[in-house]
Amino acid sequence: MKHLMKSALIASALAFAMPQAASAQDQYPLTGAEWIEVTGISIEDGGGLKYATWLATEWRKRMDYAVSQGWIESYEIWSNTHGRDGEPDMWLITRFDEFESNEEWEARNRQMREYMQRNIQQLQAESGDRAKYRKVLGDVLIKRLVWRD
């Protein structure tokens, strides 16, 4: 709870920070940069190669397309080398500047389905197949802060 209160305080300070024209003493020293979405993935024993192959083919194709369209800035895969019980085996990281409107979200999804030559039913079935060897443990959405210089 203490962490949530601290995060709320920082977010409030950023939301109400004075514009750049204000004096330095009236400005919060940090400002927001890109958003970062982190997805924790647990891989079942024996599923590492299959999941890595899917990431290197299908997921990479989607993510490269999203970068080429300007929808995201970049993406990364991080491995948890010394993971403890219950921790993700890897994290999928996506960086982007802003959220799209509901209409834009739907348009992007249609465009991605056309690009990947898949319909919603196919994508859902493929996701279900991946559930046999990987589990999404959860997502975290964070905002990088930078110095206000």
XYZ file of C-alpha atoms in Angstrom:
149
model
C 0.000 0.000 0.000
C 2.886 2.357 0.795
C 4.226 1.795 -2.736
C 0.828 2.622 -4.268
C 0.578 5.828 -2.241
C 4.104 6.844 -3.301
C 3.292 6.116 -6.965
C 0.070 8.121 -6.699
C 1.976 11.049 -5.202
C 4.549 11.020 -8.018
C 1.824 10.731 -10.658
C -0.092 13.617 -9.093
C 3.020 15.758 -8.980
C 3.711 15.034 -12.653
C 0.123 15.688 -13.665
C 0.082 19.082 -12.000
C 3.672 20.126 -12.726
C 4.048 23.711 -13.895
C 4.626 24.311 -17.634
C 8.185 24.699 -18.920
C 7.901 28.514 -18.798
C 7.584 28.493 -14.990
C 10.624 29.056 -12.831
C 12.778 26.033 -12.008
C 11.807 26.126 -8.339
C 8.127 25.741 -9.279
C 8.675 22.665 -11.465
C 8.752 19.033 -10.532
C 12.286 17.826 -11.451
C 11.043 14.783 -13.422
C 8.839 14.519 -16.461
C 7.316 11.568 -18.251
C 8.954 9.831 -21.209
C 7.669 6.675 -22.913
C 5.296 4.059 -21.553
C 6.699 0.574 -21.027
C 4.541 -2.547 -20.878
C 6.188 -5.573 -19.265
C 4.566 -9.008 -19.629
C 5.803 -11.820 -17.379
C 5.925 -15.243 -19.038
C 6.326 -18.649 -17.383
C 7.494 -21.447 -19.680
C 6.606 -25.067 -18.993
C 9.419 -27.613 -18.791
C 10.303 -28.693 -22.310
C 8.499 -25.741 -23.912
C 11.413 -23.312 -24.186
C 12.408 -24.086 -27.760
C 8.834 -24.100 -29.009
C 8.088 -20.749 -27.371
C 11.391 -19.202 -28.492
C 10.624 -20.321 -32.047
C 7.176 -18.684 -31.883
C 8.735 -15.483 -30.526
C 11.377 -15.482 -33.281
C 8.800 -15.941 -36.030
C 5.210 -14.871 -35.394
C 5.728 -12.478 -32.470
C 8.757 -10.832 -34.045
C 6.891 -10.343 -37.326
C 4.027 -8.635 -35.482
C 6.293 -6.470 -33.400
C 8.482 -5.429 -36.348
C 5.303 -4.450 -38.192
C 4.094 -2.410 -35.200
C 7.448 -0.585 -35.117
C 7.299 0.056 -38.888
C 3.813 1.559 -38.461
C 4.980 3.797 -35.613
C 2.591 2.141 -33.153
C 5.433 1.233 -30.782
C 8.987 2.506 -30.393
C 10.688 -0.793 -29.667
C 10.393 -4.191 -28.027
C 12.714 -6.497 -26.108
C 12.859 -9.969 -24.585
C 14.499 -10.352 -21.170
C 15.400 -13.651 -19.506
C 15.226 -14.289 -15.768
C 18.553 -16.081 -15.345
C 18.187 -16.981 -11.665
C 14.405 -17.049 -11.327
C 12.851 -18.077 -8.037
C 9.712 -20.162 -7.721
C 6.712 -18.232 -9.029
C 8.745 -15.631 -10.939
C 8.526 -15.255 -14.724
C 11.063 -17.053 -16.878
C 11.107 -14.094 -19.240
C 9.637 -10.668 -19.765
C 8.344 -9.266 -23.043
C 8.858 -5.499 -23.071
C 7.148 -2.994 -25.357
C 7.870 0.750 -25.407
C 5.434 3.322 -26.813
C 4.734 7.046 -26.502
C 0.980 7.277 -26.265
C -2.214 5.294 -26.090
C -4.444 5.037 -29.120
C -8.165 5.899 -29.120
C -10.706 3.063 -29.131
C -11.288 3.623 -32.838
C -7.551 3.563 -33.571
C -7.137 0.405 -31.444
C -9.797 -1.381 -33.510
C -8.305 -0.126 -36.792
C -4.820 -1.303 -35.762
C -6.166 -4.721 -34.816
C -7.899 -5.058 -38.205
C -4.736 -3.934 -39.987
C -2.593 -6.396 -38.008
C -4.983 -9.281 -38.740
C -4.798 -8.432 -42.447
C -1.005 -8.231 -42.298
C -0.732 -11.558 -40.438
C -3.465 -13.085 -42.641
C -5.400 -14.308 -39.610
C -8.941 -13.860 -38.348
C -9.970 -13.499 -34.709
C -10.874 -17.196 -34.398
C -7.462 -18.275 -35.698
C -5.636 -15.921 -33.347
C -7.633 -17.181 -30.357
C -6.930 -20.816 -31.284
C -3.205 -20.075 -31.655
C -3.131 -18.379 -28.262
C -4.826 -21.420 -26.743
C -2.197 -23.664 -28.326
C 0.599 -21.588 -26.749
C -1.074 -22.042 -23.355
C 0.142 -25.653 -23.482
C 3.761 -24.543 -22.999
C 3.648 -20.992 -21.675
C 1.601 -19.000 -19.189
C 1.181 -15.232 -19.052
C 1.695 -14.344 -15.394
C 0.625 -10.721 -15.778
C 1.370 -7.300 -17.181
C 2.855 -4.167 -15.671
C 2.428 -0.766 -17.297
C 5.071 1.714 -16.216
C 6.086 5.222 -17.260
C 9.763 6.096 -17.590
C 10.669 9.360 -15.906
C 13.487 11.607 -17.078
C 15.130 14.705 -15.668
C 13.446 17.944 -16.574
C 16.489 19.719 -18.016
